[in-house]
CSV table of C-alpha atoms and ligand atoms in Angstrom, one decimal:
chain,number,residue,atom,x,y,z
K,1294,UNK,CA,0.0,0.0,0.0
K,1295,UNK,CA,1.3,3.5,-0.8
K,1296,UNK,CA,2.3,5.4,2.3
K,1297,UNK,CA,1.9,8.9,0.8
K,1298,UNK,CA,-1.0,10.4,-1.2
K,1299,UNK,CA,0.1,12.6,-4.1
K,1300,UNK,CA,-2.0,14.7,-6.3
K,1301,UNK,CA,0.8,15.0,-8.8
K,1302,UNK,CA,0.9,12.0,-11.1
K,1303,UNK,CA,2.5,10.8,-14.3
K,1304,UNK,CA,0.5,10.2,-17.5
K,1305,UNK,CA,2.7,7.4,-18.8
K,1306,UNK,CA,1.4,7.6,-22.3
K,1307,UNK,CA,2.5,11.2,-22.7
K,1308,UNK,CA,5.9,10.9,-21.1
K,1309,UNK,CA,8.8,10.9,-23.6
K,1310,UNK,CA,11.5,10.4,-21.0
K,1311,UNK,CA,13.0,13.8,-21.9
K,1312,UNK,CA,14.4,14.3,-18.4
K,1313,UNK,CA,13.3,18.0,-18.2
K,1314,UNK,CA,11.3,17.5,-15.0
K,1315,UNK,CA,14.1,15.7,-13.0
K,1316,UNK,CA,16.3,18.7,-13.2
K,1317,UNK,CA,13.7,21.1,-11.8
K,1318,UNK,CA,12.4,18.9,-8.9
K,1319,UNK,CA,13.5,20.6,-5.7
K,1320,UNK,CA,13.6,17.3,-3.7
K,1321,UNK,CA,15.2,15.2,-6.5
K,1322,UNK,CA,12.1,13.0,-6.4
K,1323,UNK,CA,12.1,12.0,-10.1
K,1324,UNK,CA,14.1,9.5,-12.0
K,1325,UNK,CA,13.7,8.5,-15.6
K,1326,UNK,CA,13.9,4.7,-16.0
K,1327,UNK,CA,13.0,2.6,-19.1
K,1328,UNK,CA,12.1,5.9,-20.9
K,1329,UNK,CA,9.5,7.0,-18.4
K,1330,UNK,CA,9.6,9.4,-15.4
K,1331,UNK,CA,9.1,7.8,-12.0
K,1332,UNK,CA,8.2,9.7,-8.9
K,1333,UNK,CA,9.8,8.7,-5.6
K,1334,UNK,CA,6.8,8.9,-3.3
K,1335,UNK,CA,8.5,9.8,0.0
K,1336,UNK,CA,10.4,12.7,-1.7
K,1337,UNK,CA,7.6,14.3,-3.7
K,1338,UNK,CA,6.1,17.4,-2.1
K,1339,UNK,CA,3.5,18.1,-4.8
K,1340,UNK,CA,4.9,21.6,-5.5
K,1341,UNK,CA,3.9,21.3,-9.1
K,1342,UNK,CA,7.3,22.3,-10.6
K,1343,UNK,CA,7.2,19.3,-12.9
K,1344,UNK,CA,3.7,20.1,-14.1
K,1345,UNK,CA,5.0,23.6,-15.1
K,1346,UNK,CA,8.2,22.1,-16.7
K,1347,UNK,CA,7.0,19.1,-18.7
K,1348,UNK,CA,6.8,20.1,-22.4
K,1349,UNK,CA,4.6,17.0,-23.1
K,1350,UNK,CA,1.9,17.6,-20.4
K,1351,UNK,CA,2.8,14.3,-18.9
K,1352,UNK,CA,2.6,15.5,-15.3
K,1353,UNK,CA,-0.9,16.1,-14.1
K,1354,UNK,CA,-2.8,16.9,-10.9
K,1355,UNK,CA,-5.5,14.6,-9.7
K,1356,UNK,CA,-8.4,16.7,-8.6
K,1357,UNK,CA,-12.1,16.1,-7.9
K,1358,UNK,CA,-14.6,16.4,-10.7
K,1359,UNK,CA,-17.7,18.7,-10.5
K,1360,UNK,CA,-19.7,15.5,-10.4
K,1361,UNK,CA,-18.6,15.0,-6.8
K,1362,UNK,CA,-20.9,17.9,-5.9
K,1363,UNK,CA,-23.8,15.4,-6.4
K,1364,UNK,CA,-22.6,13.5,-3.3
K,1365,UNK,CA,-23.9,16.3,-1.1
K,1366,UNK,CA,-27.1,18.1,-0.5
K,1367,UNK,CA,-25.5,21.4,0.4
K,1368,UNK,CA,-22.4,22.3,-1.5
K,1369,UNK,CA,-20.1,25.1,-0.5
K,1370,UNK,CA,-17.3,26.6,-2.7
K,1371,UNK,CA,-14.2,27.8,-0.9
K,1372,UNK,CA,-12.4,30.1,-3.4
K,1373,UNK,CA,-8.7,30.7,-2.7
K,1374,UNK,CA,-7.7,34.3,-2.5
K,1375,UNK,CA,-5.6,33.8,-5.6
K,1376,UNK,CA,-8.9,32.9,-7.5
K,1377,UNK,CA,-9.9,36.6,-7.5
K,1378,UNK,CA,-6.7,37.5,-9.3
K,1379,UNK,CA,-7.8,35.5,-12.3
K,1380,UNK,CA,-10.5,38.0,-13.4
K,1381,UNK,CA,-10.0,41.6,-14.4
K,1382,UNK,CA,-11.7,44.5,-12.8
K,1383,UNK,CA,-14.7,44.5,-15.1
K,1384,UNK,CA,-16.1,41.7,-12.9
K,1385,UNK,CA,-16.9,42.4,-9.3
K,1386,UNK,CA,-16.1,39.9,-6.6
K,1387,UNK,CA,-19.9,39.5,-6.0
K,1388,UNK,CA,-20.3,38.5,-9.6
K,1389,UNK,CA,-17.4,36.0,-9.5
K,1390,UNK,CA,-18.8,34.4,-6.4
K,1391,UNK,CA,-22.4,34.3,-7.8
K,1392,UNK,CA,-21.0,32.6,-10.9
K,1393,UNK,CA,-19.7,29.8,-8.6
K,1394,UNK,CA,-23.2,29.4,-7.3
K,1395,UNK,CA,-24.6,29.1,-10.9
K,1396,UNK,CA,-22.1,26.3,-11.6
K,1397,UNK,CA,-23.8,24.2,-8.9
K,1398,UNK,CA,-22.8,25.3,-5.5
K,1399,UNK,CA,-25.4,26.4,-2.9
K,1400,UNK,CA,-23.1,28.8,-1.0
K,1401,UNK,CA,-19.7,30.3,-1.0
K,1402,UNK,CA,-17.3,30.9,1.9
K,1403,UNK,CA,-14.3,33.0,1.0
K,1404,UNK,CA,-10.9,31.6,2.1
K,1405,UNK,CA,-9.8,35.2,2.2
K,1406,UNK,CA,-12.2,35.8,5.1
K,1407,UNK,CA,-10.7,32.9,7.1
K,1408,UNK,CA,-7.3,34.4,6.2
K,1409,UNK,CA,-8.2,37.4,8.3
K,1410,UNK,CA,-9.0,35.2,11.3
K,1411,UNK,CA,-5.7,33.3,10.8
K,1412,UNK,CA,-3.8,36.6,10.6
K,1413,UNK,CA,-5.1,37.3,14.1
K,1414,UNK,CA,-4.2,33.8,15.3
K,1415,UNK,CA,-0.7,34.3,14.0
K,1416,UNK,CA,-0.4,37.7,15.7
K,1417,UNK,CA,-1.4,36.2,19.0
K,1418,UNK,CA,0.9,33.3,18.7
K,1419,UNK,CA,3.9,35.5,17.8
K,1420,UNK,CA,3.2,37.7,20.8
K,1421,UNK,CA,3.1,34.8,23.2
K,1422,UNK,CA,6.0,32.7,21.7
K,1423,UNK,CA,9.1,34.8,21.1
K,1424,UNK,CA,11.8,32.3,22.0
K,1425,UNK,CA,12.1,30.3,18.8
K,1426,UNK,CA,13.0,32.3,15.7
K,1427,UNK,CA,12.0,32.4,13.0
K,1428,UNK,CA,8.6,30.8,13.0
K,1429,UNK,CA,7.7,29.6,9.6
K,1430,UNK,CA,4.2,29.8,8.0
K,1431,UNK,CA,2.4,26.5,7.3
K,1432,UNK,CA,0.1,27.9,4.7
K,1433,UNK,CA,2.0,26.5,1.7
K,1434,UNK,CA,1.9,22.7,1.9
K,1435,UNK,CA,4.7,22.3,-0.6
K,1436,UNK,CA,7.0,24.2,1.8
K,1437,UNK,CA,5.8,22.1,4.7
K,1438,UNK,CA,6.6,19.0,2.7
K,1439,UNK,CA,10.0,20.4,1.7
K,1440,UNK,CA,10.8,20.9,5.4
K,1441,UNK,CA,9.7,17.4,6.2
K,1442,UNK,CA,12.0,16.0,3.4
K,1443,UNK,CA,15.0,18.2,3.4
K,1444,UNK,CA,15.0,20.3,6.6
K,1445,UNK,CA,13.6,18.0,9.4
K,1446,UNK,CA,15.4,19.9,12.1
K,1447,UNK,CA,13.3,23.0,11.2
K,1448,UNK,CA,9.9,21.2,11.7
K,1449,UNK,CA,9.6,22.7,15.2
K,1450,UNK,CA,9.8,26.2,13.6
K,1451,UNK,CA,6.5,25.7,11.7
K,1452,UNK,CA,3.8,27.7,13.4
K,1453,UNK,CA,1.0,25.5,14.7
K,1454,UNK,CA,-1.8,27.6,13.2
K,1455,UNK,CA,-4.2,26.1,10.8
K,1456,UNK,CA,-4.5,27.1,7.2
K,1457,UNK,CA,-7.1,29.7,6.0
K,1458,UNK,CA,-8.5,26.9,3.7
K,1459,UNK,CA,-9.3,24.6,6.5
K,1460,UNK,CA,-10.6,27.3,8.8
K,1461,UNK,CA,-12.9,28.5,6.0
K,1462,UNK,CA,-14.3,25.0,5.6
K,1463,UNK,CA,-14.9,24.8,9.3
K,1464,UNK,CA,-16.8,28.1,9.4
K,1465,UNK,CA,-18.7,27.2,6.2
K,1466,UNK,CA,-19.8,23.9,7.7
K,1467,UNK,CA,-20.9,25.5,11.0
K,1468,UNK,CA,-23.0,28.0,9.0
K,1469,UNK,CA,-24.7,25.1,7.1
K,1470,UNK,CA,-25.3,23.1,10.3
K,1471,UNK,CA,-27.0,26.2,11.8
K,1472,UNK,CA,-29.4,26.2,8.8
K,1473,UNK,CA,-30.4,22.6,9.8
K,1474,UNK,CA,-28.2,20.5,7.4
K,1475,UNK,CA,-26.7,17.3,8.8
K,1476,UNK,CA,-22.9,16.8,8.7
K,1477,UNK,CA,-23.1,14.1,5.9
K,1478,UNK,CA,-25.2,16.5,3.8
K,1479,UNK,CA,-22.7,19.3,3.6
K,1480,UNK,CA,-19.7,19.2,1.2
K,1481,UNK,CA,-17.0,21.9,1.1
K,1482,UNK,CA,-14.9,22.3,-2.1
K,1483,UNK,CA,-11.7,24.3,-2.2
K,1484,UNK,CA,-11.0,26.1,-5.5
K,1485,UNK,CA,-7.3,25.4,-5.6
K,1486,UNK,CA,-4.3,27.1,-7.3
K,1487,UNK,CA,-2.1,24.0,-6.8
K,1488,UNK,CA,-1.8,20.3,-6.3
K,1489,UNK,CA,-0.1,20.8,-2.9
K,1490,UNK,CA,-3.4,21.9,-1.4
K,1491,UNK,CA,-5.2,18.8,-2.9
K,1492,UNK,CA,-2.6,16.6,-1.1
K,1493,UNK,CA,-3.0,18.6,2.1
K,1494,UNK,CA,-6.7,17.9,2.1
K,1495,UNK,CA,-6.3,14.1,1.6
K,1496,UNK,CA,-3.2,13.7,3.8
K,1497,UNK,CA,-2.6,16.7,6.1
K,1498,UNK,CA,1.0,17.0,7.3
K,1499,UNK,CA,0.1,17.7,10.9
K,1500,UNK,CA,-2.6,14.9,10.9
K,1501,UNK,CA,-5.2,17.5,12.0
K,1502,UNK,CA,-8.9,17.3,11.3
K,1503,UNK,CA,-9.7,18.3,7.7
K,1504,UNK,CA,-13.0,20.1,7.1
K,1505,UNK,CA,-12.6,20.2,3.3
K,1506,UNK,CA,-14.3,17.5,1.3
K,1507,UNK,CA,-12.9,18.1,-2.1
K,1508,UNK,CA,-10.7,20.3,-4.4
K,1509,UNK,CA,-11.3,21.6,-7.9
K,1510,UNK,CA,-8.5,23.4,-9.6
K,1511,UNK,CA,-8.8,27.1,-10.6
K,1512,UNK,CA,-7.9,26.1,-14.2
K,1513,UNK,CA,-10.8,23.7,-14.3
K,1514,UNK,CA,-13.4,26.0,-13.0
K,1515,UNK,CA,-12.2,29.2,-14.6
K,1516,UNK,CA,-13.9,28.6,-18.0
K,1517,UNK,CA,-17.2,27.7,-16.3
K,1518,UNK,CA,-17.2,30.9,-14.3
K,1519,UNK,CA,-16.5,33.0,-17.4
K,1520,UNK,CA,-19.4,31.3,-19.1
K,1521,UNK,CA,-21.9,32.0,-16.3
K,1522,UNK,CA,-20.7,35.5,-15.4
K,1523,UNK,CA,-22.1,36.9,-18.6
K,1524,UNK,CA,-25.7,36.0,-17.6
K,1525,UNK,CA,-25.6,37.4,-14.1
K,1526,UNK,CA,-27.7,40.2,-12.8
K,1527,UNK,CA,-25.0,40.9,-10.2
K,1528,UNK,CA,-27.4,41.8,-7.4
K,1529,UNK,CA,-26.3,39.3,-4.8
K,1530,UNK,CA,-24.1,40.5,-2.0
K,1531,UNK,CA,-21.7,37.6,-1.4
K,1532,UNK,CA,-18.3,39.2,-0.9
K,1533,UNK,CA,-17.4,39.6,2.8
K,1534,UNK,CA,-13.5,39.4,2.7
K,1535,UNK,CA,-11.4,42.6,2.6
K,1536,UNK,CA,-8.1,43.4,1.0
K,1537,UNK,CA,-6.2,42.1,4.0
K,1538,UNK,CA,-7.4,38.5,3.4
K,1539,UNK,CA,-7.3,38.7,-0.4
K,1540,UNK,CA,-3.7,39.8,-0.2
K,1541,UNK,CA,-2.8,36.2,0.9
K,1542,UNK,CA,-3.2,35.3,-2.7
K,1543,UNK,CA,0.2,36.7,-3.6
K,1544,UNK,CA,3.6,36.8,-2.0
K,1545,UNK,CA,3.9,39.2,1.0
K,1546,UNK,CA,0.2,39.2,1.6
K,1547,UNK,CA,0.3,37.0,4.7
K,1548,UNK,CA,2.9,39.1,6.6
K,1549,UNK,CA,1.3,42.4,5.7
K,1550,UNK,CA,-0.8,42.7,8.9
K,1551,UNK,CA,1.5,40.9,11.3
K,1552,UNK,CA,2.4,43.2,14.2
K,1553,UNK,CA,5.1,41.5,16.1
K,1554,UNK,CA,8.8,41.4,15.1
K,1555,UNK,CA,10.6,41.5,11.8
K,1556,UNK,CA,8.9,39.6,9.0
K,1557,UNK,CA,10.3,38.2,5.7
K,1558,UNK,CA,8.4,36.9,2.7
K,1559,UNK,CA,10.1,34.5,0.3
K,1560,UNK,CA,8.6,33.0,-2.9
K,1561,UNK,CA,9.8,30.5,-5.4
K,1562,UNK,CA,10.9,27.1,-4.2
K,1563,UNK,CA,14.6,27.6,-4.9
K,1564,UNK,CA,14.6,30.9,-3.0
K,1565,UNK,CA,12.8,29.1,-0.1
K,1566,UNK,CA,15.5,26.4,-0.1
K,1567,UNK,CA,18.2,29.0,0.1
K,1568,UNK,CA,16.6,30.8,3.0
K,1569,UNK,CA,15.8,27.6,4.9
K,1570,UNK,CA,19.5,26.6,4.5
K,1571,UNK,CA,20.3,29.9,6.2
K,1572,UNK,CA,17.8,29.2,9.0
K,1573,UNK,CA,19.3,25.7,9.4
K,1574,UNK,CA,22.7,27.3,10.0
K,1575,UNK,CA,21.1,29.6,12.6
K,1576,UNK,CA,21.6,32.7,10.5
K,1577,UNK,CA,18.2,34.3,10.7
K,1578,UNK,CA,17.4,34.6,14.4
K,1579,UNK,CA,16.5,38.2,14.1
K,1580,UNK,CA,13.5,37.3,11.9
K,1581,UNK,CA,10.4,36.6,13.9
K,1582,UNK,CA,8.2,35.2,11.0
K,1583,UNK,CA,9.0,33.7,7.6
K,1584,UNK,CA,6.3,33.6,5.0
K,1585,UNK,CA,7.5,31.0,2.5
K,1586,UNK,CA,5.6,30.2,-0.7
K,1587,UNK,CA,6.8,27.6,-3.2
K,1588,UNK,CA,5.5,29.3,-6.2
K,1589,UNK,CA,7.0,32.4,-7.8
K,1590,UNK,CA,4.8,35.3,-6.8
K,1591,UNK,CA,2.9,33.2,-4.3
K,1592,UNK,CA,-0.3,31.3,-5.0
K,1593,UNK,CA,-1.2,33.4,-8.1
K,1594,UNK,CA,1.8,31.5,-9.6
K,1595,UNK,CA,0.4,28.1,-8.7
K,1596,UNK,CA,0.6,25.4,-11.3
K,1597,UNK,CA,-3.2,25.1,-11.6
K,1598,UNK,CA,-4.1,28.7,-12.1
K,1599,UNK,CA,-5.6,30.1,-15.3
K,1600,UNK,CA,-4.0,33.6,-15.6
K,1601,UNK,CA,-0.6,34.9,-16.1
K,1602,UNK,CA,0.6,35.5,-12.5
K,1603,UNK,CA,2.0,39.0,-13.3
K,1604,UNK,CA,-1.5,40.1,-14.5
K,1605,UNK,CA,-3.1,38.4,-11.5
K,1606,UNK,CA,-0.8,40.3,-9.2
K,1607,UNK,CA,-2.1,43.6,-10.6
K,1608,UNK,CA,-5.7,42.6,-9.8
K,1609,UNK,CA,-4.8,41.3,-6.3
K,1610,UNK,CA,-2.9,44.6,-5.6
K,1611,UNK,CA,-6.0,46.6,-6.7
K,1612,UNK,CA,-8.2,44.6,-4.3
K,1613,UNK,CA,-5.7,44.9,-1.5
K,1614,UNK,CA,-5.5,48.7,-1.9
K,1615,UNK,CA,-9.2,48.8,-1.0
K,1616,UNK,CA,-8.1,48.0,2.5
K,1617,UNK,CA,-10.0,46.5,5.4
K,1618,UNK,CA,-13.8,46.1,5.7
K,1619,UNK,CA,-15.1,47.7,9.0
K,1620,UNK,CA,-18.2,45.5,8.9
K,1621,UNK,CA,-15.8,42.5,9.3
K,1622,UNK,CA,-14.6,43.7,12.6
K,1623,UNK,CA,-17.7,42.4,14.4
K,1624,UNK,CA,-17.2,38.9,12.9
K,1625,UNK,CA,-13.5,38.9,13.8
K,1626,UNK,CA,-14.2,40.0,17.3
K,1627,UNK,CA,-16.6,37.0,17.9
K,1628,UNK,CA,-14.3,34.3,16.6
K,1629,UNK,CA,-12.5,32.0,19.0
K,1630,UNK,CA,-8.8,32.1,18.0
K,1631,UNK,CA,-8.0,29.0,19.9
K,1632,UNK,CA,-9.7,27.1,17.0
K,1633,UNK,CA,-6.8,28.2,14.8
K,1634,UNK,CA,-4.3,26.1,16.8
K,1635,UNK,CA,-3.3,22.8,15.3
K,1636,UNK,CA,-3.4,19.8,17.5
K,1637,UNK,CA,-1.0,17.5,15.6
K,1638,UNK,CA,2.8,17.8,15.2
K,1639,UNK,CA,4.7,17.9,11.9
K,1640,UNK,CA,6.7,14.7,11.5
K,1641,UNK,CA,9.7,14.2,9.2
K,1642,UNK,CA,9.2,11.9,6.2
K,1643,UNK,CA,10.8,8.5,6.3
K,1644,UNK,CA,13.3,9.1,3.5
K,1645,UNK,CA,15.4,6.1,2.5
K,1646,UNK,CA,18.9,6.6,3.9
K,1647,UNK,CA,22.1,4.9,2.6
K,1648,UNK,CA,21.7,2.4,5.4
K,1649,UNK,CA,19.8,2.2,8.8
K,1650,UNK,CA,23.0,0.9,10.4
K,1651,UNK,CA,25.3,3.9,11.1
K,1652,UNK,CA,28.5,2.0,10.6
K,1653,UNK,CA,27.2,0.6,7.2
K,1654,UNK,CA,26.0,4.0,6.3
K,1655,UNK,CA,29.5,5.5,6.8
K,1656,UNK,CA,31.0,2.7,4.6
K,1657,UNK,CA,28.4,3.4,1.9
K,1658,UNK,CA,29.1,7.1,2.2
K,1659,UNK,CA,32.7,6.5,1.5
K,1660,UNK,CA,31.8,4.4,-1.5
K,1661,UNK,CA,29.4,7.1,-2.7
K,1662,UNK,CA,32.2,9.7,-2.6
K,1663,UNK,CA,34.6,7.3,-4.5
K,1664,UNK,CA,31.9,6.5,-7.1
K,1665,UNK,CA,31.2,10.2,-7.5
K,1666,UNK,CA,34.9,11.0,-8.2
K,1667,UNK,CA,34.7,8.5,-11.0
K,1668,UNK,CA,31.7,10.2,-12.6
K,1669,UNK,CA,32.3,13.1,-15.0
K,1670,UNK,CA,30.6,15.8,-12.8
K,1671,UNK,CA,28.6,17.2,-15.8
K,1672,UNK,CA,25.2,16.8,-14.1
K,1673,UNK,CA,23.7,16.2,-17.6
K,1674,UNK,CA,20.9,13.9,-16.4
K,1675,UNK,CA,21.2,11.5,-19.4
K,1676,UNK,CA,21.4,8.7,-16.8
K,1677,UNK,CA,17.9,9.5,-15.6
K,1678,UNK,CA,19.1,11.1,-12.3
K,1679,UNK,CA,19.0,14.8,-11.5
K,1680,UNK,CA,22.8,15.0,-11.2
K,1681,UNK,CA,26.0,12.9,-10.8
K,1682,UNK,CA,25.7,12.8,-7.0
K,1683,UNK,CA,22.2,11.4,-7.2
K,1684,UNK,CA,23.4,8.7,-9.6
K,1685,UNK,CA,26.3,7.8,-7.3
K,1686,UNK,CA,23.8,7.6,-4.4
K,1687,UNK,CA,21.4,5.4,-6.5
K,1688,UNK,CA,24.4,3.1,-7.4
K,1689,UNK,CA,25.4,2.7,-3.8
K,1690,UNK,CA,21.8,1.9,-2.9
K,1691,UNK,CA,21.7,-0.7,-5.6
K,1692,UNK,CA,19.2,1.2,-7.7
K,1693,UNK,CA,21.4,2.1,-10.7
K,1694,UNK,CA,24.5,1.0,-12.5
K,1695,UNK,CA,27.7,2.9,-13.3
K,1696,UNK,CA,27.1,2.2,-16.9
K,1697,UNK,CA,23.8,4.2,-16.6
K,1698,UNK,CA,26.2,7.2,-17.1
K,1699,UNK,CA,26.6,7.6,-20.8
K,1700,UNK,CA,30.3,8.6,-20.4
K,1701,UNK,CA,31.1,5.6,-18.3
K,1702,UNK,CA,29.2,3.5,-20.8
K,1703,UNK,CA,31.3,4.9,-23.7
K,1704,UNK,CA,34.5,4.2,-21.8
K,1705,UNK,CA,33.4,0.6,-21.3
K,1706,UNK,CA,32.5,0.3,-25.0
K,1707,UNK,CA,36.0,1.7,-25.9
K,1708,UNK,CA,37.7,-0.9,-23.7
K,1709,UNK,CA,35.6,-3.6,-25.2
K,1710,UNK,CA,36.3,-2.3,-28.7
K,1711,UNK,CA,40.0,-2.4,-28.1
K,1712,UNK,CA,39.7,-6.0,-26.8
K,1713,UNK,CA,37.8,-7.0,-29.9
K,1714,UNK,CA,40.4,-5.3,-32.2
K,1715,UNK,CA,43.2,-7.2,-30.4
K,1716,UNK,CA,41.3,-10.4,-30.9
K,1717,UNK,CA,40.6,-9.6,-34.5
K,1718,UNK,CA,44.3,-9.1,-35.2
K,1719,UNK,CA,45.2,-12.5,-33.9
K,1720,UNK,CA,46.2,-15.0,-36.6
K,1721,UNK,CA,45.5,-18.7,-36.1
K,1722,UNK,CA,48.8,-20.7,-35.7
K,1723,UNK,CA,48.1,-22.8,-38.8
K,1724,UNK,CA,47.9,-19.7,-40.9
K,1725,UNK,CA,50.9,-17.7,-39.8
K,1726,UNK,CA,53.3,-16.8,-37.0
K,1727,UNK,CA,51.9,-17.3,-33.5
K,1728,UNK,CA,51.1,-14.1,-31.7
K,1729,UNK,CA,53.1,-13.9,-28.5
K,1730,UNK,CA,50.4,-11.9,-26.7
N,2175,LIG,S1,9.4,16.3,-18.4
N,2175,LIG,FE1,9.4,14.4,-17.2
N,2175,LIG,S2,7.3,13.7,-17.3
N,2175,LIG,FE2,7.5,15.2,-18.9
N,2175,LIG,S3,8.1,14.0,-20.8
N,2175,LIG,FE3,10.0,14.6,-19.8
N,2175,LIG,S4,10.6,12.9,-18.5
N,2175,LIG,FE4,8.4,12.7,-18.9
N,2176,LIG,S1,2.6,28.9,-3.1
N,2176,LIG,FE1,0.4,28.6,-3.0
N,2176,LIG,S2,-0.1,27.8,-5.0
N,2176,LIG,FE2,2.1,27.5,-4.7
N,2176,LIG,S3,2.3,25.4,-3.8
N,2176,LIG,FE3,2.3,26.9,-2.1
N,2176,LIG,S4,0.1,27.0,-1.5
N,2176,LIG,FE4,0.2,26.0,-3.5
């Protein structure tokens, strides 16, 4: 049985084994074997980099279909803040939300609204917990996965505050129950910019309770919204969130309203890796809070969005500039912030080591270094590994051969060819002078 759920999958038919994806994977979770990409399940963090990179559309995200709405009597859409960035200013947020209802939802609950609650939860937590620095946001599941795989010592830095997505689903369900619906009748569906969120719904990193029942990508639903938005009368008042929560859709939005200590926002998975390496070395202790988002530009740059992220940022910035909504204050004053606290811990992933036995692992490490010295160091990926070091590691683990390296293979062929030539030059004794070799 598979230990990890992943939204990111391979469409084997489409894969040409071109190796483009293996070079971009931030956790070196892909190998190409027998002409097809393979995902190493304990290393994949569902960041979506390979979906963006694959020229053959062979990497896909498994999401729920709109048919799943039929499993519930009362269906609630939970649009991500980045969803608003997909539409230009000729459509009001009320129209966008009403179009979701026309698609088949009965209600909407904006994740941006829950983001404003979470902002307060983070502010409280930062005020009360100042000894461990920096605390790291847990809103981006790809970053949480990255920490589980590559930076397990930093797991205690992840702030135990739930995501706006899950908080929105919790409030949406409570509203539905107060209208008389039974728990099994209510379905909440996150409109997601990325596969990471789909995975977080199916298999949450902190093993907390998940209130979201399904996820549909922004790219899937975008066309449907555009189709229905044309026929709207636009007279329903559905928007409640303000610029503060909507800002979470792009990089820097989360830290905007944090009051305590120095904050830093980092976006793009390679930049996040660089900063986490610094945190691991103890270099960023003057930073109180780190907002880390795997996608360039934040969630507007997710691999399942419909619009160019630069244009989406313009729209999000416009909405943020409208500021806070005073009517929201009453709602925010009534929420119990203790509900934001996560109950479960973040655990490291069980990544396959060189060996479980320390002495054996040291021997294998030496072998790895010797093997690596013998490889050309070109990191060309023709062997199906992301770089020479990964091939050396796979060889030591017994998962690959030296001759998987094309240069090593050529060397072997040259040696063989010389042997064959030598043999070919040999003359049988009956036909000539006996060769002394
Ligand atoms: S990028 Fe990866 S998944 Fe796409 S065709 Fe190349 S090897 Fe296959
Ligand atoms: S930055 Fe946003 S869209 Fe990208 S992986 Fe993280 S949560 Fe998903």
